[in-house]
GROMACS .gro file of C-alpha atoms in nm:
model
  335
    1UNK     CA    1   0.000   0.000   0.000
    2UNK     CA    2   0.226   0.255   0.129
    3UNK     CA    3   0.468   0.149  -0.210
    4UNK     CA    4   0.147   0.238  -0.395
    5UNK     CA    5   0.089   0.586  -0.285
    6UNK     CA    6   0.450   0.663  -0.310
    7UNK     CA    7   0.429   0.517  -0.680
    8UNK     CA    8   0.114   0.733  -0.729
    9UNK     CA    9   0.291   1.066  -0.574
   10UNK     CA   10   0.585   1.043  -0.816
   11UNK     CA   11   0.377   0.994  -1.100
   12UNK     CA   12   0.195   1.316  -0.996
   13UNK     CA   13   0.518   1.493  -0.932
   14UNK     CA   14   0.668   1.389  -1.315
   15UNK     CA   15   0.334   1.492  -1.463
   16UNK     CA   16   0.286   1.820  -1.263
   17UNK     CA   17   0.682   1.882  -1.356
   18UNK     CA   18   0.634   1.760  -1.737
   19UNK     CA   19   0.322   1.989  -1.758
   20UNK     CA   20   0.537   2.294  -1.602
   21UNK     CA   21   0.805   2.249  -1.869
   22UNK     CA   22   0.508   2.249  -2.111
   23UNK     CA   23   0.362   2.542  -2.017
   24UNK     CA   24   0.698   2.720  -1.982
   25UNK     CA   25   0.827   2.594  -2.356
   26UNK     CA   26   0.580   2.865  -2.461
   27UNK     CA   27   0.782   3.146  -2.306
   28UNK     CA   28   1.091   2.985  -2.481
   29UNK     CA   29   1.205   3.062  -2.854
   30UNK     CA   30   1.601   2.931  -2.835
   31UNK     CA   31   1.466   2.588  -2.952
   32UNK     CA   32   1.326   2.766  -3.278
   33UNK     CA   33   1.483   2.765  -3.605
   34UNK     CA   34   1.558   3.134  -3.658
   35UNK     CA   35   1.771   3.341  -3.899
   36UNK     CA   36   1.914   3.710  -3.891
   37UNK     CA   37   1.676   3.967  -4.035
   38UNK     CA   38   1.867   4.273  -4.074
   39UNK     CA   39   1.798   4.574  -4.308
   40UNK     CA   40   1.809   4.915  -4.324
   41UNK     CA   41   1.557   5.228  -4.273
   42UNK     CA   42   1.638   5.573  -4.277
   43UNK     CA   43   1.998   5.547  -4.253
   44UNK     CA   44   1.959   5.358  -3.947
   45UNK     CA   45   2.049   4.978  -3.925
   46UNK     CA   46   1.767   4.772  -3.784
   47UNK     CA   47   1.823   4.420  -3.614
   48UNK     CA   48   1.555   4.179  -3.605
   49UNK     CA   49   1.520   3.797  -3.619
   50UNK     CA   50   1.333   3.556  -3.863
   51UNK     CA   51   1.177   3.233  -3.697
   52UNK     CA   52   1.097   2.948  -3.925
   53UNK     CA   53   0.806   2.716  -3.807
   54UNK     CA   54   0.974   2.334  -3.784
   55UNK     CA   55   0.808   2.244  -4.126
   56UNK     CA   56   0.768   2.458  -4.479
   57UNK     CA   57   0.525   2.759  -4.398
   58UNK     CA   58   0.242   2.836  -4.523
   59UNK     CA   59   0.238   3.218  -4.444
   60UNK     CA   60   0.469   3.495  -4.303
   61UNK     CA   61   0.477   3.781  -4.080
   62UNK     CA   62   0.643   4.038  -3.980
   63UNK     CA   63   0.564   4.214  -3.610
   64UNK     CA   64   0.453   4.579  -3.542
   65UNK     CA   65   0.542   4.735  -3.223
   66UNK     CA   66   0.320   4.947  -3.004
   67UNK     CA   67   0.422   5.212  -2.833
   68UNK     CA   68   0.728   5.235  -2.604
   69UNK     CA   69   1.118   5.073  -2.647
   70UNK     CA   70   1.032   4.732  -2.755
   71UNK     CA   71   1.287   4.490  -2.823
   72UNK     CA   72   1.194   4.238  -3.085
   73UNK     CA   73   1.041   4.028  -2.845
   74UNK     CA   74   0.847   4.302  -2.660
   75UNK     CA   75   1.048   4.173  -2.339
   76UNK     CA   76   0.984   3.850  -2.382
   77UNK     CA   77   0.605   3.903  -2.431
   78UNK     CA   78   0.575   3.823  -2.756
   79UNK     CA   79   0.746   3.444  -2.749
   80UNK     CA   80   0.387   3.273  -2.681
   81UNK     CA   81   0.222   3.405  -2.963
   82UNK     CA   82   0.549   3.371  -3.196
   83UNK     CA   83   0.519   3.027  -3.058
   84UNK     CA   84   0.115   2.975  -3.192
   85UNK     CA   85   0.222   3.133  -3.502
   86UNK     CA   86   0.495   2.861  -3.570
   87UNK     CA   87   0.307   2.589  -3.458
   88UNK     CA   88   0.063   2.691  -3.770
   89UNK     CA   89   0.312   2.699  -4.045
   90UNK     CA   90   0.342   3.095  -3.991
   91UNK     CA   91   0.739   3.228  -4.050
   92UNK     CA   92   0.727   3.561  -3.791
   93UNK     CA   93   0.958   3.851  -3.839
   94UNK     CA   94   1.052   4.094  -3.598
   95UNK     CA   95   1.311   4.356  -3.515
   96UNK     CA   96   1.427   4.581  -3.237
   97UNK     CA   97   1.271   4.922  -3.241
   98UNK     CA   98   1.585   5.189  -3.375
   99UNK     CA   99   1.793   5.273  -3.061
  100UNK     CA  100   1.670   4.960  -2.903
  101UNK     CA  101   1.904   4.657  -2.846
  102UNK     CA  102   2.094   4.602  -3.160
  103UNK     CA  103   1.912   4.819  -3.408
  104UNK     CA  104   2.048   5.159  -3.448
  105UNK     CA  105   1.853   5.500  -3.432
  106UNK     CA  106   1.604   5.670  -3.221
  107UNK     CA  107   1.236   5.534  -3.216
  108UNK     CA  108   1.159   5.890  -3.098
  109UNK     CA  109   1.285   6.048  -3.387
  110UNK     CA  110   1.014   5.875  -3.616
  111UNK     CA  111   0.690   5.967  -3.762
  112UNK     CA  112   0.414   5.731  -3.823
  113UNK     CA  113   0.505   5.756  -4.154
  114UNK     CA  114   0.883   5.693  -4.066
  115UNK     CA  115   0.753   5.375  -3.904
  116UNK     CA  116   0.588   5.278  -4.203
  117UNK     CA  117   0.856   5.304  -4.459
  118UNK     CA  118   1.048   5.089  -4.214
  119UNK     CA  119   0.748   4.775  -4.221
  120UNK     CA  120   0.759   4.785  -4.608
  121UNK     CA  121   1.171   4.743  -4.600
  122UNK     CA  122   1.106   4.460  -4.378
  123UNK     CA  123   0.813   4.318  -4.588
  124UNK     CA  124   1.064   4.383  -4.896
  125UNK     CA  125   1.328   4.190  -4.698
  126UNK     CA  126   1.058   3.903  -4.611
  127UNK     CA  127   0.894   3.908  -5.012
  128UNK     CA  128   1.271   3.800  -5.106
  129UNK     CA  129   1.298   3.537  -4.824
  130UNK     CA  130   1.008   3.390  -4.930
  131UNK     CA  131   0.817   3.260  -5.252
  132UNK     CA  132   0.451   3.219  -5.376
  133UNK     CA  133   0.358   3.277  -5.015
  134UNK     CA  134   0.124   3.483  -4.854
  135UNK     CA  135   0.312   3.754  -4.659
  136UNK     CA  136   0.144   4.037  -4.428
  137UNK     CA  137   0.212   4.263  -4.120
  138UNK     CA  138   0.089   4.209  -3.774
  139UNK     CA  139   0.047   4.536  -3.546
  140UNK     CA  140  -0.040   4.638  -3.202
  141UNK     CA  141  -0.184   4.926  -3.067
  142UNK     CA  142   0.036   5.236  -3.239
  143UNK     CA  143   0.082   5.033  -3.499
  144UNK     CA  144  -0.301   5.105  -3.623
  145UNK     CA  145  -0.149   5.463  -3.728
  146UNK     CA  146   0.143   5.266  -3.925
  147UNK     CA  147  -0.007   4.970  -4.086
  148UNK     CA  148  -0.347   5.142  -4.328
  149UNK     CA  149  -0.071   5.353  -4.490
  150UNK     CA  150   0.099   5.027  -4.650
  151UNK     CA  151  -0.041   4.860  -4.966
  152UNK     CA  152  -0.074   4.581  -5.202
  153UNK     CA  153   0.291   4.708  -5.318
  154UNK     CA  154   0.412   4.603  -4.984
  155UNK     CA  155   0.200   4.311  -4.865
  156UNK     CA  156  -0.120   4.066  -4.965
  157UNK     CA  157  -0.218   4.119  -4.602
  158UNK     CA  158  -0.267   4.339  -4.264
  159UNK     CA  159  -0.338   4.186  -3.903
  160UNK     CA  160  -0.428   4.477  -3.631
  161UNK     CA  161  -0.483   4.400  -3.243
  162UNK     CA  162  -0.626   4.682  -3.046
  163UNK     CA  163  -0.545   4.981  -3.296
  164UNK     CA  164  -0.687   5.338  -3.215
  165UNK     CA  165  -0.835   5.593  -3.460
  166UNK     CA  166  -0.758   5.925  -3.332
  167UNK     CA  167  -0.427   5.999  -3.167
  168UNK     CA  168  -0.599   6.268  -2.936
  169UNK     CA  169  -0.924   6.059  -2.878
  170UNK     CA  170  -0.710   5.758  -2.789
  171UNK     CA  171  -0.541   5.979  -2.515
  172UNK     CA  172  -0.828   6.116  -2.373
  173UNK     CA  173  -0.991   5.800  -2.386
  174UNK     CA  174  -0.695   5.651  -2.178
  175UNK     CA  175  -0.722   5.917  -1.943
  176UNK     CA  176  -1.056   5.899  -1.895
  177UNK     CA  177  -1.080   5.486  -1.823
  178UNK     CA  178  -0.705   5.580  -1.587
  179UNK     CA  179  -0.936   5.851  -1.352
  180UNK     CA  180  -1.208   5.660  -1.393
  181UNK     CA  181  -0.993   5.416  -1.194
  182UNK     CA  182  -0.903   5.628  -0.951
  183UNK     CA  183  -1.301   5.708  -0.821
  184UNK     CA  184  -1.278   6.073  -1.003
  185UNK     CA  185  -1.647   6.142  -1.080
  186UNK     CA  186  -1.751   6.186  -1.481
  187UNK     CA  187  -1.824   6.608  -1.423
  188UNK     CA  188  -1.452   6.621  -1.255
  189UNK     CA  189  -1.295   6.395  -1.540
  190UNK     CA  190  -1.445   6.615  -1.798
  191UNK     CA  191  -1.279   6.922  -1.609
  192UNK     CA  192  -0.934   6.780  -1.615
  193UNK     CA  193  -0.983   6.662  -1.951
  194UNK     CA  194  -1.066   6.985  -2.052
  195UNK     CA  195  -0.749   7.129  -1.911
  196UNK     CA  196  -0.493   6.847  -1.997
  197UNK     CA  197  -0.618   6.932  -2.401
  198UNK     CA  198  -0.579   7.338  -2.360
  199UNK     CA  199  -0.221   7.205  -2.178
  200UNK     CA  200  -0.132   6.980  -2.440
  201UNK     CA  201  -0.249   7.251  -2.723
  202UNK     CA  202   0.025   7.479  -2.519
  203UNK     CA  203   0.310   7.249  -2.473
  204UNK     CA  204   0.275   7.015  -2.826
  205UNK     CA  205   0.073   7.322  -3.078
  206UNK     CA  206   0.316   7.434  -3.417
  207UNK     CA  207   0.386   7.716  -3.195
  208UNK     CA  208   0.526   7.524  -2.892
  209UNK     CA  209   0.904   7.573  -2.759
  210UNK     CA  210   1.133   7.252  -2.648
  211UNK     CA  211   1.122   7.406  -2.286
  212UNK     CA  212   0.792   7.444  -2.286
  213UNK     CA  213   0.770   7.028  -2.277
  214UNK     CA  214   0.571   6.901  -1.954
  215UNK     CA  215   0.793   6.868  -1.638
  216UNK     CA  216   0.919   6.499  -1.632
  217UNK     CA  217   0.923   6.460  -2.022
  218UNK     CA  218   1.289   6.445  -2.246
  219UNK     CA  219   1.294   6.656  -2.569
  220UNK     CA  220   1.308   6.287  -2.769
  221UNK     CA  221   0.982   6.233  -2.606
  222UNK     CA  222   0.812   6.583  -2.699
  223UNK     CA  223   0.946   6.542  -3.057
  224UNK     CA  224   0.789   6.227  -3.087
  225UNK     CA  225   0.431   6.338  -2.930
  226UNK     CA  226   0.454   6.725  -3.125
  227UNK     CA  227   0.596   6.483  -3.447
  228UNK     CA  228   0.256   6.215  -3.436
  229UNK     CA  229  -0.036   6.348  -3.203
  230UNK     CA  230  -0.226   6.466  -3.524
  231UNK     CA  231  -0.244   6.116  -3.624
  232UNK     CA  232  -0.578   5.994  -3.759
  233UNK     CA  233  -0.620   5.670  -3.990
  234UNK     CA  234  -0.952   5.701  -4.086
  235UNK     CA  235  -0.822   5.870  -4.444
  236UNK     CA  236  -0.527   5.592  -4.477
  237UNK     CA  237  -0.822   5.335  -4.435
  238UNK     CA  238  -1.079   5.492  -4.682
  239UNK     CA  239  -0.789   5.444  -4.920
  240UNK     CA  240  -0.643   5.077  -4.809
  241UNK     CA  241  -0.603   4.810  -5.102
  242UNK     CA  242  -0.550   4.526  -4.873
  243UNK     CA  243  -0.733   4.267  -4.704
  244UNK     CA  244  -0.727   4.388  -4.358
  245UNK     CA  245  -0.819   4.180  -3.989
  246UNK     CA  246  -0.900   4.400  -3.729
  247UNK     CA  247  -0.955   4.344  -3.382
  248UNK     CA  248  -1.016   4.430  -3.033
  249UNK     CA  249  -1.052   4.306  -2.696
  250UNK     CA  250  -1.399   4.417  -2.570
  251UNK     CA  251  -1.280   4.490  -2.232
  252UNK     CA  252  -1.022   4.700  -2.380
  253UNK     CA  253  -0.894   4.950  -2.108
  254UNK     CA  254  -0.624   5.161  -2.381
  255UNK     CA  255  -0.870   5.258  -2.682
  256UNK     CA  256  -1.230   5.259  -2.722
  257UNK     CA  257  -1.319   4.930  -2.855
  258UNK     CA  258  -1.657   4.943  -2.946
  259UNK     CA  259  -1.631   5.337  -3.107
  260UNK     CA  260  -1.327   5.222  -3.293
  261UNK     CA  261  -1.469   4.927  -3.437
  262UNK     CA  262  -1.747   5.121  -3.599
  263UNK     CA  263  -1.558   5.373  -3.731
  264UNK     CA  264  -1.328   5.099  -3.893
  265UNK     CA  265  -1.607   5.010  -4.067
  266UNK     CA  266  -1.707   5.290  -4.161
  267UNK     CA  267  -1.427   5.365  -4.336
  268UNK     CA  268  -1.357   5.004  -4.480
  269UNK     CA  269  -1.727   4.952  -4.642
  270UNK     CA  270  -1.590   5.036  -4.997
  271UNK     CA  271  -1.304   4.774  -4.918
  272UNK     CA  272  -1.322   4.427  -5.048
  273UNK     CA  273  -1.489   4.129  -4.874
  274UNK     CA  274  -1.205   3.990  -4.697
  275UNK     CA  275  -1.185   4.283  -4.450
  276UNK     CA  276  -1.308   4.179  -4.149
  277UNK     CA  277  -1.350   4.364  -3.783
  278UNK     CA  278  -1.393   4.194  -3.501
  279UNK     CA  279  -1.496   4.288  -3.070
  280UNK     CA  280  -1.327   4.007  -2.938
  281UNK     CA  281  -1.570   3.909  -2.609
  282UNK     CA  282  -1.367   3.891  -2.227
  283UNK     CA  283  -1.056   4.012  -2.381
  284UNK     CA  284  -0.830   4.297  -2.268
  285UNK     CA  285  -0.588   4.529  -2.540
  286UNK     CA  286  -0.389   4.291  -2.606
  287UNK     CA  287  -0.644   4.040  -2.661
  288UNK     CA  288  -0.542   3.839  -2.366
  289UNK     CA  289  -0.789   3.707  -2.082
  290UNK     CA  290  -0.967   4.052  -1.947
  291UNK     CA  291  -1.068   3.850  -1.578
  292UNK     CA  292  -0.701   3.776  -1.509
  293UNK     CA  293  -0.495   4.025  -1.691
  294UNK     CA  294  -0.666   4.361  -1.771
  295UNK     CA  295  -0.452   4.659  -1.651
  296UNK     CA  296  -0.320   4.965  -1.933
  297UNK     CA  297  -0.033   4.880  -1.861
  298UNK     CA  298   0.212   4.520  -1.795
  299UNK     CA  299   0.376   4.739  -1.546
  300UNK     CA  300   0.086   4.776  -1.340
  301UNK     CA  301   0.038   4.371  -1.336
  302UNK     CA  302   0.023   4.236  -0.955
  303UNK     CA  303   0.267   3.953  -0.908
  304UNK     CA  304   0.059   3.687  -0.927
  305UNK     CA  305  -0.106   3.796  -1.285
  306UNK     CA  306   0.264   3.785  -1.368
  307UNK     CA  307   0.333   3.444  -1.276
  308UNK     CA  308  -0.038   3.385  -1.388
  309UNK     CA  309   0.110   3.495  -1.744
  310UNK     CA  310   0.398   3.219  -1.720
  311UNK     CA  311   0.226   2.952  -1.666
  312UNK     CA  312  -0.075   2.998  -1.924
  313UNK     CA  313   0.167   3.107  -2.221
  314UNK     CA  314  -0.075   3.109  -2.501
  315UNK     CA  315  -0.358   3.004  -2.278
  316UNK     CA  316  -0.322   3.354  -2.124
  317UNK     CA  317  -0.503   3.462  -2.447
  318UNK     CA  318  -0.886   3.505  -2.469
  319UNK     CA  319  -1.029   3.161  -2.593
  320UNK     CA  320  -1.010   3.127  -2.981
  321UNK     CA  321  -0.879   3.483  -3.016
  322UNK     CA  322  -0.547   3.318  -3.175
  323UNK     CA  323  -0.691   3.052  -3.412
  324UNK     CA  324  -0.918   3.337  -3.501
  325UNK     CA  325  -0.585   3.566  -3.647
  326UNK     CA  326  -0.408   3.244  -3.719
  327UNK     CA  327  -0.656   3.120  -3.983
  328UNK     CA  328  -0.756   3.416  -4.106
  329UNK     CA  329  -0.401   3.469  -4.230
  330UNK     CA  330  -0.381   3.074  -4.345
  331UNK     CA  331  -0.671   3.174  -4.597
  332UNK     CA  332  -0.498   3.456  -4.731
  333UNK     CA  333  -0.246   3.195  -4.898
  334UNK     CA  334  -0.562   3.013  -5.014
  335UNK     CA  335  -0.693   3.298  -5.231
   0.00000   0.00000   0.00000
């Protein structure tokens, strides 16, 4: 008996261990087959990496950062979803933002339209990697100002998680959800809203001076917010020639799903048939899992929604939210 139970308890302890290592193999792309992806854009020279799923693939990608210093893993948050994408026969391309790891330059120095010109010489560097194969761009977030100005010239495809419409709307939106947060009632939300866009007009406006940027923020910084905070893709979508996915987490915290959504539509109902836009239910910005993981930002996540994070991997995501942007971009090489 008492052999038994011990038996039974290591058996437990091997599958609790072999389903740890499981879990954490999502977190983990050394074990890939990868390649350099290096190119240049605007006289900076960008370092990035190309993973290659085990067999041929069917599709390829490259990554669009959001906002902020990303690396070409995002810090490591990207690896799970790299990892779906391989596991589907999807190649994924990504680089380290200019001035960020190994890639030369100064993120802040770019305009939206800096940002794009550097996507197309990555999709150029991917189109001669590649053959007869469906190749696209997957963005986050900023990336929604970035993306709609590419087209058919530079891709058969666009994927968008969580993008915003308005630079200024997506800000005070933001603000709003932040103070919201905080217990500030709607008529004193409105009031500082009020005063953070008359501040903002002051310190960002064409007639704005470098000292006049806010207290706390570098020059690089104000450049970049004077440089993009007109941005607005409802013209760049009117105009888009490619079959475009977008989608957002309905419990979104950064942008306003559900207004942002319509107004996607709006502007994509002269586009073709494959354009689809999508609320994606219980799911935060990122489209992960909005009951275990919906803060603005991954700094604000407690501890244990970090360790949460590690042991889900992909399973962090909201249910089917993946095989919905993995299949959608396995049709596109269909077509």
């Amino acid at each position: 008996m008492i052999r038994q139970w011990i038996v039974a308890c290591a058996l437990g302890v091997t599958v609790l261990v072999a389903l740890v290592v499981w879990r954490l193999s999502d977190h983990d792309l050394d074990w890939r087959q990868s390649e350099r992806f290096n190119f240049t854009s605007g006289g900076a020279s960008i370092s990035g990496t190309l993973w290659l799923p085990e067999r041929a693939a069917h599709a390829a990608v490259v990554l669009v950062h959001g906002d902020g210093p990303q690396d070409r893993v995002s810090g490591g948050g990207y690896a799970p979803l790299i990892n779906v994408f391989l596991d589907q026969g999807i190649a994924v391309a990504s680089w380290d933002k200019p001035g960020v790891g190994a890639s030369g330059g100064n993120w802040l120095h770019q305009s939206m339209a800096d940002r794009a010109s550097e996507t197309s010489a990555a999709l150029s560097l991917l189109n001669q990697r590649f053959d007869d194969m469906a190749l696209g761009a997957v963005g986050f977030s900023q990336a929604g100002w970035v993306l709609p100005q590419l087209t058919r010239r530079d891709a058969d495809f666009l994927v968008m998680v969580g993008p915003a419409v308005s630079w200024q709307d997506q800000g005070d939106y933001y603000t709003r959800v932040r103070l919201a947060q905080d217990g500030l009632d709607p008529e004193m939300i409105q009031d500082i809203i009020v005063a953070q866009t008359i501040a903002d007009d002051h310190a960002f406006g064409s007639e704005a001076q470098v000292e006049n940027a806010p207290t706390g923020m570098s020059v690089d910084r104000w450049h970049f917010i004077r440089e993009n905070r007109d941005a607005d893709a409802r013209l760049d979508l009117a105009q888009l020639d490619l079959p475009l996915l977008a989608m957002w987490g309905a419990d979104d915290l950064n942008v306003d799903a559900e207004n942002d959504a319509a107004l996607y539509r709006k502007s994509l109902e002269a586009g073709g048939v494959h354009n689809k836009v999508i609320l994606w239910p219980a799911a935060t910005h990122g489209l992960l899992k909005s009951a275990a993981y919906n803060w603005q930002l991954t700094e604000d996540w407690s501890p244990f929604a970090i360790a949460r994070f590690l042991a889900e991997g992909r399973f962090a995501f909201a249910p089917g939210a993946l095989d919905e942007i993995t299949g959608w971009i396995k049709e596109r090489n269909q077509i």
